[in-house]
PDB file of C-alpha atoms and ligand atoms in Angstrom:
ATOM      1  CA  MET A   1       1.601 -33.184  64.070  1.00  0.00           C
ATOM      2  CA  SER A   2       2.631 -33.110  68.338  1.00  0.00           C
ATOM      3  CA  ALA A   3       0.202 -34.328  70.090  1.00  0.00           C
ATOM      4  CA  GLU A   4      -0.869 -36.399  73.499  1.00  0.00           C
ATOM      5  CA  ILE A   5      -1.357 -39.718  74.298  1.00  0.00           C
ATOM      6  CA  ILE A   6      -3.498 -40.890  76.818  1.00  0.00           C
ATOM      7  CA  VAL A   7      -3.525 -44.463  77.854  1.00  0.00           C
ATOM      8  CA  LEU A   8      -6.260 -44.950  79.996  1.00  0.00           C
ATOM      9  CA  PRO A   9      -7.337 -48.711  81.661  1.00  0.00           C
ATOM     10  CA  SER A  10     -10.540 -49.201  79.804  1.00  0.00           C
ATOM     11  CA  LYS A  11     -13.338 -48.041  78.043  1.00  0.00           C
ATOM     12  CA  GLN A  12     -16.027 -46.954  80.498  1.00  0.00           C
ATOM     13  CA  ALA A  13     -12.302 -45.005  81.526  1.00  0.00           C
ATOM     14  CA  VAL A  14     -11.842 -43.075  77.342  1.00  0.00           C
ATOM     15  CA  ALA A  15     -15.561 -42.483  77.746  1.00  0.00           C
ATOM     16  CA  GLU A  16     -14.889 -40.740  82.124  1.00  0.00           C
ATOM     17  CA  ALA A  17     -11.594 -38.660  80.627  1.00  0.00           C
ATOM     18  CA  LEU A  18     -13.470 -37.742  77.338  1.00  0.00           C
ATOM     19  CA  ALA A  19     -16.119 -36.885  79.344  1.00  0.00           C
ATOM     20  CA  ASP A  20     -14.375 -34.725  82.096  1.00  0.00           C
ATOM     21  CA  ARG A  21     -11.245 -33.115  80.191  1.00  0.00           C
ATOM     22  CA  THR A  22     -14.249 -31.527  78.142  1.00  0.00           C
ATOM     23  CA  ALA A  23     -15.683 -30.541  81.235  1.00  0.00           C
ATOM     24  CA  THR A  24     -11.924 -28.846  82.619  1.00  0.00           C
ATOM     25  CA  ALA A  25     -12.206 -27.153  79.311  1.00  0.00           C
ATOM     26  CA  LEU A  26     -15.706 -25.414  79.341  1.00  0.00           C
ATOM     27  CA  ARG A  27     -15.104 -24.138  82.316  1.00  0.00           C
ATOM     28  CA  ALA A  28     -12.103 -23.115  81.592  1.00  0.00           C
ATOM     29  CA  ALA A  29     -13.283 -20.617  78.893  1.00  0.00           C
ATOM     30  CA  LEU A  30     -16.148 -19.977  79.795  1.00  0.00           C
ATOM     31  CA  THR A  31     -14.322 -17.679  82.162  1.00  0.00           C
ATOM     32  CA  GLU A  32     -12.723 -15.902  80.173  1.00  0.00           C
ATOM     33  CA  LYS A  33     -15.807 -16.080  76.907  1.00  0.00           C
ATOM     34  CA  LYS A  34     -19.663 -14.974  76.580  1.00  0.00           C
ATOM     35  CA  ARG A  35     -19.698 -18.116  74.655  1.00  0.00           C
ATOM     36  CA  VAL A  36     -18.508 -20.993  74.149  1.00  0.00           C
ATOM     37  CA  THR A  37     -18.806 -24.015  71.455  1.00  0.00           C
ATOM     38  CA  LEU A  38     -17.988 -27.387  71.327  1.00  0.00           C
ATOM     39  CA  CYS A  39     -17.667 -29.585  68.110  1.00  0.00           C
ATOM     40  CA  LEU A  40     -19.919 -33.555  68.870  1.00  0.00           C
ATOM     41  CA  THR A  41     -18.547 -36.681  67.810  1.00  0.00           C
ATOM     42  CA  GLY A  42     -21.022 -40.005  66.719  1.00  0.00           C
ATOM     43  CA  GLY A  43     -19.983 -43.134  66.958  1.00  0.00           C
ATOM     44  CA  SER A  44     -20.382 -45.643  70.994  1.00  0.00           C
ATOM     45  CA  THR A  45     -17.296 -44.418  72.111  1.00  0.00           C
ATOM     46  CA  PRO A  46     -18.849 -40.685  73.526  1.00  0.00           C
ATOM     47  CA  VAL A  47     -22.543 -42.134  74.129  1.00  0.00           C
ATOM     48  CA  THR A  48     -21.357 -42.654  78.009  1.00  0.00           C
ATOM     49  CA  ALA A  49     -19.468 -39.550  78.079  1.00  0.00           C
ATOM     50  CA  TYR A  50     -22.317 -37.372  76.993  1.00  0.00           C
ATOM     51  CA  ALA A  51     -24.056 -38.817  79.807  1.00  0.00           C
ATOM     52  CA  ARG A  52     -21.305 -37.960  81.877  1.00  0.00           C
ATOM     53  CA  LEU A  53     -20.851 -35.265  81.040  1.00  0.00           C
ATOM     54  CA  ALA A  54     -24.596 -33.841  81.323  1.00  0.00           C
ATOM     55  CA  GLU A  55     -24.078 -34.247  85.221  1.00  0.00           C
ATOM     56  CA  ALA A  56     -19.846 -31.955  85.731  1.00  0.00           C
ATOM     57  CA  GLU A  57     -21.304 -29.324  87.805  1.00  0.00           C
ATOM     58  CA  GLY A  58     -19.543 -25.932  87.222  1.00  0.00           C
ATOM     59  CA  ILE A  59     -20.695 -25.562  83.202  1.00  0.00           C
ATOM     60  CA  ASP A  60     -23.121 -22.312  81.647  1.00  0.00           C
ATOM     61  CA  TRP A  61     -24.766 -24.329  79.522  1.00  0.00           C
ATOM     62  CA  GLY A  62     -26.965 -21.306  78.634  1.00  0.00           C
ATOM     63  CA  ARG A  63     -23.463 -20.112  77.114  1.00  0.00           C
ATOM     64  CA  VAL A  64     -21.895 -23.384  75.131  1.00  0.00           C
ATOM     65  CA  HIS A  65     -22.993 -23.526  71.618  1.00  0.00           C
ATOM     66  CA  LEU A  66     -22.785 -27.653  69.930  1.00  0.00           C
ATOM     67  CA  PHE A  67     -22.184 -28.162  66.848  1.00  0.00           C
ATOM     68  CA  TRP A  68     -21.366 -31.647  65.165  1.00  0.00           C
ATOM     69  CA  GLY A  69     -18.332 -33.304  63.172  1.00  0.00           C
ATOM     70  CA  ASP A  70     -20.700 -35.034  61.397  1.00  0.00           C
ATOM     71  CA  GLU A  71     -24.005 -36.451  60.679  1.00  0.00           C
ATOM     72  CA  ARG A  72     -25.719 -39.560  58.785  1.00  0.00           C
ATOM     73  CA  CYS A  73     -27.923 -38.547  56.192  1.00  0.00           C
ATOM     74  CA  VAL A  74     -31.080 -39.586  57.996  1.00  0.00           C
ATOM     75  CA  PRO A  75     -34.106 -37.216  60.653  1.00  0.00           C
ATOM     76  CA  PRO A  76     -32.761 -36.673  63.212  1.00  0.00           C
ATOM     77  CA  ASP A  77     -34.686 -38.847  65.510  1.00  0.00           C
ATOM     78  CA  HIS A  78     -33.817 -41.675  63.578  1.00  0.00           C
ATOM     79  CA  PRO A  79     -31.733 -44.182  65.577  1.00  0.00           C
ATOM     80  CA  GLU A  80     -28.107 -43.589  63.410  1.00  0.00           C
ATOM     81  CA  SER A  81     -28.431 -39.990  64.074  1.00  0.00           C
ATOM     82  CA  ASN A  82     -26.214 -38.285  66.204  1.00  0.00           C
ATOM     83  CA  PHE A  83     -28.227 -35.544  67.043  1.00  0.00           C
ATOM     84  CA  ALA A  84     -30.201 -38.097  68.448  1.00  0.00           C
ATOM     85  CA  MET A  85     -27.371 -39.657  70.268  1.00  0.00           C
ATOM     86  CA  ALA A  86     -25.928 -36.283  71.452  1.00  0.00           C
ATOM     87  CA  ASN A  87     -29.833 -35.242  72.231  1.00  0.00           C
ATOM     88  CA  ARG A  88     -30.961 -37.985  74.908  1.00  0.00           C
ATOM     89  CA  THR A  89     -27.574 -37.936  76.389  1.00  0.00           C
ATOM     90  CA  LEU A  90     -26.815 -33.961  77.124  1.00  0.00           C
ATOM     91  CA  ILE A  91     -29.133 -32.071  75.489  1.00  0.00           C
ATOM     92  CA  ARG A  92     -31.975 -32.432  77.130  1.00  0.00           C
ATOM     93  CA  PRO A  93     -30.445 -33.986  80.697  1.00  0.00           C
ATOM     94  CA  ALA A  94     -28.395 -30.930  80.163  1.00  0.00           C
ATOM     95  CA  SER A  95     -30.946 -28.763  80.052  1.00  0.00           C
ATOM     96  CA  ILE A  96     -28.879 -27.136  76.537  1.00  0.00           C
ATOM     97  CA  PRO A  97     -30.881 -23.866  75.114  1.00  0.00           C
ATOM     98  CA  LYS A  98     -32.534 -24.574  71.157  1.00  0.00           C
ATOM     99  CA  THR A  99     -30.723 -21.613  70.144  1.00  0.00           C
ATOM    100  CA  ASN A 100     -27.421 -22.867  71.440  1.00  0.00           C
ATOM    101  CA  VAL A 101     -27.947 -26.276  69.379  1.00  0.00           C
ATOM    102  CA  HIS A 102     -26.510 -26.081  65.534  1.00  0.00           C
ATOM    103  CA  LYS A 103     -27.673 -29.076  64.617  1.00  0.00           C
ATOM    104  CA  MET A 104     -25.915 -30.161  61.476  1.00  0.00           C
ATOM    105  CA  PRO A 105     -29.320 -30.885  58.131  1.00  0.00           C
ATOM    106  CA  GLY A 106     -29.275 -34.666  58.397  1.00  0.00           C
ATOM    107  CA  ASP A 107     -32.866 -34.121  56.963  1.00  0.00           C
ATOM    108  CA  CYS A 108     -31.483 -32.103  54.070  1.00  0.00           C
ATOM    109  CA  PRO A 109     -30.316 -34.721  50.946  1.00  0.00           C
ATOM    110  CA  PRO A 110     -26.514 -34.007  51.087  1.00  0.00           C
ATOM    111  CA  PRO A 111     -25.244 -31.881  48.397  1.00  0.00           C
ATOM    112  CA  GLU A 112     -27.470 -29.113  50.041  1.00  0.00           C
ATOM    113  CA  GLY A 113     -27.597 -30.094  53.785  1.00  0.00           C
ATOM    114  CA  SER A 114     -23.740 -29.118  53.159  1.00  0.00           C
ATOM    115  CA  VAL A 115     -24.058 -25.837  51.973  1.00  0.00           C
ATOM    116  CA  VAL A 116     -26.446 -25.582  54.504  1.00  0.00           C
ATOM    117  CA  TYR A 117     -24.448 -25.713  57.711  1.00  0.00           C
ATOM    118  CA  GLU A 118     -22.020 -24.064  55.831  1.00  0.00           C
ATOM    119  CA  GLN A 119     -23.486 -20.845  56.771  1.00  0.00           C
ATOM    120  CA  ALA A 120     -24.747 -21.769  59.791  1.00  0.00           C
ATOM    121  CA  LEU A 121     -21.283 -21.971  60.506  1.00  0.00           C
ATOM    122  CA  GLU A 122     -20.908 -18.497  58.531  1.00  0.00           C
ATOM    123  CA  GLN A 123     -23.138 -17.026  60.591  1.00  0.00           C
ATOM    124  CA  PHE A 124     -22.234 -18.218  64.085  1.00  0.00           C
ATOM    125  CA  PHE A 125     -18.645 -17.875  63.211  1.00  0.00           C
ATOM    126  CA  GLY A 126     -17.551 -15.868  60.339  1.00  0.00           C
ATOM    127  CA  ALA A 127     -14.574 -15.494  58.505  1.00  0.00           C
ATOM    128  CA  ASP A 128     -13.133 -17.178  62.663  1.00  0.00           C
ATOM    129  CA  LEU A 129     -14.131 -20.937  62.824  1.00  0.00           C
ATOM    130  CA  ARG A 130     -12.506 -22.170  65.941  1.00  0.00           C
ATOM    131  CA  PHE A 131     -14.210 -24.359  68.312  1.00  0.00           C
ATOM    132  CA  ASP A 132     -13.136 -24.666  72.312  1.00  0.00           C
ATOM    133  CA  VAL A 133     -13.200 -28.407  72.272  1.00  0.00           C
ATOM    134  CA  LEU A 134     -13.410 -30.544  69.145  1.00  0.00           C
ATOM    135  CA  HIS A 135     -14.471 -34.319  69.888  1.00  0.00           C
ATOM    136  CA  LEU A 136     -13.409 -36.935  67.467  1.00  0.00           C
ATOM    137  CA  GLY A 137     -12.969 -41.066  67.375  1.00  0.00           C
ATOM    138  CA  MET A 138     -11.949 -43.222  64.646  1.00  0.00           C
ATOM    139  CA  GLY A 139     -13.121 -46.095  63.048  1.00  0.00           C
ATOM    140  CA  GLU A 140     -10.900 -49.091  62.902  1.00  0.00           C
ATOM    141  CA  ASP A 141     -10.123 -48.115  59.222  1.00  0.00           C
ATOM    142  CA  GLY A 142      -8.478 -45.005  59.959  1.00  0.00           C
ATOM    143  CA  HIS A 143     -11.506 -43.067  59.214  1.00  0.00           C
ATOM    144  CA  THR A 144     -12.555 -39.236  61.791  1.00  0.00           C
ATOM    145  CA  ALA A 145     -15.853 -37.292  61.283  1.00  0.00           C
ATOM    146  CA  SER A 146     -17.252 -39.093  57.882  1.00  0.00           C
ATOM    147  CA  LEU A 147     -14.320 -38.764  56.498  1.00  0.00           C
ATOM    148  CA  PHE A 148     -13.412 -42.185  55.186  1.00  0.00           C
ATOM    149  CA  PRO A 149      -9.863 -43.673  53.521  1.00  0.00           C
ATOM    150  CA  GLY A 150      -9.960 -43.837  49.218  1.00  0.00           C
ATOM    151  CA  THR A 151     -12.963 -41.110  49.294  1.00  0.00           C
ATOM    152  CA  ASP A 152     -13.068 -37.452  48.131  1.00  0.00           C
ATOM    153  CA  ALA A 153     -14.070 -35.720  50.559  1.00  0.00           C
ATOM    154  CA  LEU A 154     -10.491 -36.269  51.311  1.00  0.00           C
ATOM    155  CA  GLY A 155      -9.233 -33.853  49.369  1.00  0.00           C
ATOM    156  CA  GLU A 156     -11.485 -30.543  50.116  1.00  0.00           C
ATOM    157  CA  THR A 157      -9.700 -28.266  50.789  1.00  0.00           C
ATOM    158  CA  ASP A 158     -11.756 -24.666  49.896  1.00  0.00           C
ATOM    159  CA  ARG A 159     -15.213 -25.876  52.111  1.00  0.00           C
ATOM    160  CA  ARG A 160     -15.148 -26.406  55.770  1.00  0.00           C
ATOM    161  CA  VAL A 161     -18.082 -28.698  55.066  1.00  0.00           C
ATOM    162  CA  THR A 162     -18.874 -31.271  52.595  1.00  0.00           C
ATOM    163  CA  VAL A 163     -20.413 -34.583  51.652  1.00  0.00           C
ATOM    164  CA  GLY A 164     -18.795 -38.307  53.477  1.00  0.00           C
ATOM    165  CA  HIS A 165     -19.646 -41.170  51.350  1.00  0.00           C
ATOM    166  CA  ALA A 166     -18.583 -44.022  54.951  1.00  0.00           C
ATOM    167  CA  PRO A 167     -18.178 -48.460  53.309  1.00  0.00           C
ATOM    168  CA  ALA A 168     -20.878 -50.620  51.958  1.00  0.00           C
ATOM    169  CA  SER A 169     -20.987 -52.353  55.154  1.00  0.00           C
ATOM    170  CA  ALA A 170     -22.079 -48.969  57.098  1.00  0.00           C
ATOM    171  CA  ALA A 171     -25.865 -48.669  58.015  1.00  0.00           C
ATOM    172  CA  VAL A 172     -26.418 -45.594  56.736  1.00  0.00           C
ATOM    173  CA  ARG A 173     -23.366 -44.380  53.439  1.00  0.00           C
ATOM    174  CA  ASP A 174     -24.504 -40.927  53.260  1.00  0.00           C
ATOM    175  CA  ARG A 175     -22.644 -38.021  55.086  1.00  0.00           C
ATOM    176  CA  LEU A 176     -22.268 -35.154  56.064  1.00  0.00           C
ATOM    177  CA  THR A 177     -19.087 -33.825  57.246  1.00  0.00           C
ATOM    178  CA  LEU A 178     -16.847 -31.578  58.494  1.00  0.00           C
ATOM    179  CA  THR A 179     -13.350 -31.386  56.294  1.00  0.00           C
ATOM    180  CA  PHE A 180      -9.299 -31.721  57.093  1.00  0.00           C
ATOM    181  CA  PRO A 181      -8.931 -27.385  57.696  1.00  0.00           C
ATOM    182  CA  ALA A 182     -12.213 -26.883  59.454  1.00  0.00           C
ATOM    183  CA  LEU A 183     -11.406 -29.628  61.642  1.00  0.00           C
ATOM    184  CA  ALA A 184      -7.683 -27.809  62.507  1.00  0.00           C
ATOM    185  CA  LYS A 185      -9.724 -24.882  64.444  1.00  0.00           C
ATOM    186  CA  ALA A 186      -9.428 -26.603  67.648  1.00  0.00           C
ATOM    187  CA  ASP A 187      -7.845 -25.338  71.080  1.00  0.00           C
ATOM    188  CA  LEU A 188      -8.266 -28.635  72.490  1.00  0.00           C
ATOM    189  CA  CYS A 189      -8.917 -31.761  70.140  1.00  0.00           C
ATOM    190  CA  LEU A 190     -10.142 -34.494  71.792  1.00  0.00           C
ATOM    191  CA  VAL A 191      -9.420 -38.415  70.237  1.00  0.00           C
ATOM    192  CA  ALA A 192     -10.920 -41.449  71.880  1.00  0.00           C
ATOM    193  CA  ALA A 193     -10.812 -44.492  70.830  1.00  0.00           C
ATOM    194  CA  ALA A 194     -11.240 -47.736  71.938  1.00  0.00           C
ATOM    195  CA  GLY A 195     -10.530 -51.898  71.542  1.00  0.00           C
ATOM    196  CA  ALA A 196      -8.602 -54.408  70.171  1.00  0.00           C
ATOM    197  CA  GLY A 197      -9.960 -53.923  66.539  1.00  0.00           C
ATOM    198  CA  LYS A 198      -8.677 -50.608  65.724  1.00  0.00           C
ATOM    199  CA  ARG A 199      -4.961 -51.468  66.913  1.00  0.00           C
ATOM    200  CA  GLY A 200      -4.338 -51.493  63.431  1.00  0.00           C
ATOM    201  CA  ALA A 201      -6.251 -48.013  62.314  1.00  0.00           C
ATOM    202  CA  PHE A 202      -3.372 -47.451  65.543  1.00  0.00           C
ATOM    203  CA  THR A 203      -0.582 -48.361  64.572  1.00  0.00           C
ATOM    204  CA  GLU A 204      -0.275 -47.049  61.051  1.00  0.00           C
ATOM    205  CA  VAL A 205      -1.490 -43.267  63.515  1.00  0.00           C
ATOM    206  CA  LEU A 206       1.778 -43.647  65.001  1.00  0.00           C
ATOM    207  CA  ASP A 207       4.032 -44.185  62.770  1.00  0.00           C
ATOM    208  CA  ALA A 208       2.338 -41.500  59.996  1.00  0.00           C
ATOM    209  CA  TYR A 209       3.097 -39.405  63.789  1.00  0.00           C
ATOM    210  CA  ASP A 210       6.854 -40.310  63.425  1.00  0.00           C
ATOM    211  CA  GLY A 211       6.787 -39.315  59.101  1.00  0.00           C
ATOM    212  CA  GLU A 212       7.250 -42.529  58.245  1.00  0.00           C
ATOM    213  CA  ALA A 213       3.378 -42.632  55.852  1.00  0.00           C
ATOM    214  CA  VAL A 214       0.404 -40.128  55.075  1.00  0.00           C
ATOM    215  CA  GLY A 215      -1.892 -42.352  57.612  1.00  0.00           C
ATOM    216  CA  PRO A 216      -5.166 -43.196  57.538  1.00  0.00           C
ATOM    217  CA  PRO A 217      -7.528 -40.411  57.734  1.00  0.00           C
ATOM    218  CA  ILE A 218      -7.735 -39.475  61.530  1.00  0.00           C
ATOM    219  CA  ALA A 219      -3.869 -39.004  61.087  1.00  0.00           C
ATOM    220  CA  ARG A 220      -4.191 -36.697  59.396  1.00  0.00           C
ATOM    221  CA  VAL A 221      -6.256 -34.169  61.186  1.00  0.00           C
ATOM    222  CA  GLU A 222      -3.681 -31.246  62.235  1.00  0.00           C
ATOM    223  CA  VAL A 223      -5.307 -29.311  65.074  1.00  0.00           C
ATOM    224  CA  ASP A 224      -3.889 -25.227  65.682  1.00  0.00           C
ATOM    225  CA  GLY A 225      -4.066 -26.009  68.722  1.00  0.00           C
ATOM    226  CA  THR A 226      -3.862 -29.666  71.314  1.00  0.00           C
ATOM    227  CA  MET A 227      -4.264 -32.818  70.678  1.00  0.00           C
ATOM    228  CA  VAL A 228      -4.869 -35.694  72.915  1.00  0.00           C
ATOM    229  CA  TRP A 229      -6.206 -39.176  72.153  1.00  0.00           C
ATOM    230  CA  LEU A 230      -8.077 -40.757  74.881  1.00  0.00           C
ATOM    231  CA  VAL A 231      -7.630 -44.908  74.687  1.00  0.00           C
ATOM    232  CA  ASP A 232      -7.620 -47.312  76.021  1.00  0.00           C
ATOM    233  CA  ARG A 233      -5.582 -50.310  76.903  1.00  0.00           C
ATOM    234  CA  GLU A 234      -6.347 -52.842  75.057  1.00  0.00           C
ATOM    235  CA  LEU A 235      -6.236 -50.358  72.126  1.00  0.00           C
ATOM    236  CA  ALA A 236      -2.518 -48.893  72.604  1.00  0.00           C
ATOM    237  CA  SER A 237      -1.312 -53.260  73.414  1.00  0.00           C
ATOM    238  CA  GLY A 238       2.551 -53.267  72.934  1.00  0.00           C
ATOM    239  CA  LEU A 239       1.580 -49.543  71.197  1.00  0.00           C
ATOM    240  CA  ALA A 240       2.076 -46.759  73.282  1.00  0.00           C
ATOM    241  CA  ASP A 241       3.047 -46.401  76.912  1.00  0.00           C
ATOM    242  CA  ASP A 242       0.133 -46.351  79.732  1.00  0.00           C
ATOM    243  CA  ASP A 243       0.405 -42.509  81.316  1.00  0.00           C
ATOM    244  CA  GLU A 244      -2.531 -42.744  83.551  1.00  0.00           C
ATOM    245  CA  GLY A 245      -4.627 -45.521  85.101  1.00  0.00           C
TER     246      GLY A 245
HETATM  247  C1  6PG B 301     -19.725 -41.183  63.317  1.00  0.00           C
HETATM  248  C2  6PG B 301     -18.319 -40.356  64.225  1.00  0.00           C
HETATM  249  C3  6PG B 301     -17.292 -41.646  63.489  1.00  0.00           C
HETATM  250  C4  6PG B 301     -16.605 -42.206  64.578  1.00  0.00           C
HETATM  251  C5  6PG B 301     -16.270 -43.543  64.031  1.00  0.00           C
HETATM  252  C6  6PG B 301     -15.991 -44.025  65.629  1.00  0.00           C
HETATM  253  O1  6PG B 301     -20.217 -40.713  63.124  1.00  0.00           O
HETATM  254  O2  6PG B 301     -19.523 -42.552  63.649  1.00  0.00           O
HETATM  255  O3  6PG B 301     -18.704 -40.180  63.660  1.00  0.00           O
HETATM  256  O4  6PG B 301     -16.190 -41.459  63.369  1.00  0.00           O
HETATM  257  O5  6PG B 301     -16.114 -41.154  65.290  1.00  0.00           O
HETATM  258  O6  6PG B 301     -16.628 -44.173  63.773  1.00  0.00           O
HETATM  259  O7  6PG B 301     -17.217 -44.414  65.852  1.00  0.00           O
HETATM  260  P1  6PG B 301     -16.574 -45.886  67.883  1.00  0.00           P
HETATM  261  O8  6PG B 301     -16.460 -44.556  68.236  1.00  0.00           O
HETATM  262  O9  6PG B 301     -18.393 -46.535  66.889  1.00  0.00           O
HETATM  263  O10 6PG B 301     -16.068 -46.373  67.496  1.00  0.00           O
END
């Protein structure tokens, strides 16, 4: 697995880089295609990024379609909903048309919800699922999307969407998540992660990239396009060289 790792001075700089790199990639894709796809993530790191992205100039949002890598099984106006966060920070401020917003059905019971979202993906992409830009985060345990260590979702190779289970400490345990095969289909995958609490997981990721271990779930995402990590100095301290900032 090859990934570029960019070390930035702060969590704020990570968010800014996530927004700015996404804007650049969307603008480029929009010059080549009629419609462009962006797969969003949840978590705290992208909140500032999505607000900044909403203000980016030169993006024809009428041709950008939004998808999600995971969702908590809650109604769309719930404070824990990934859709609600994106709606507040990006969708409403950028006036993205409703027809372009392909949210995961967090309000469906989990097994049905995964089938419903698979059908939505099938209807939009057919056999060629592909995101122009895919956003991912990493938890302190190395999970990404809602692919948590030790859960069945990690072994799902046939389906594009499945049910995820967060550990007992999470506010919402039942999740819907894209699977590894679905997350592999991206032209550009941006992984944004910050904070000293994630250093242990990041060390394991680097070991996995060196072929020394299987690594946590995020290390098992193998995109067929370009994968770029945007991390802050706190997280990377002593682990990766400063490349930027
Ligand atoms: C979610 C996610 C999840 C997230 C990580 C990192 O819905 O929570 O998509 O995978 O990206 O947990 O979250 P933080 O940015 O809050 O650390």
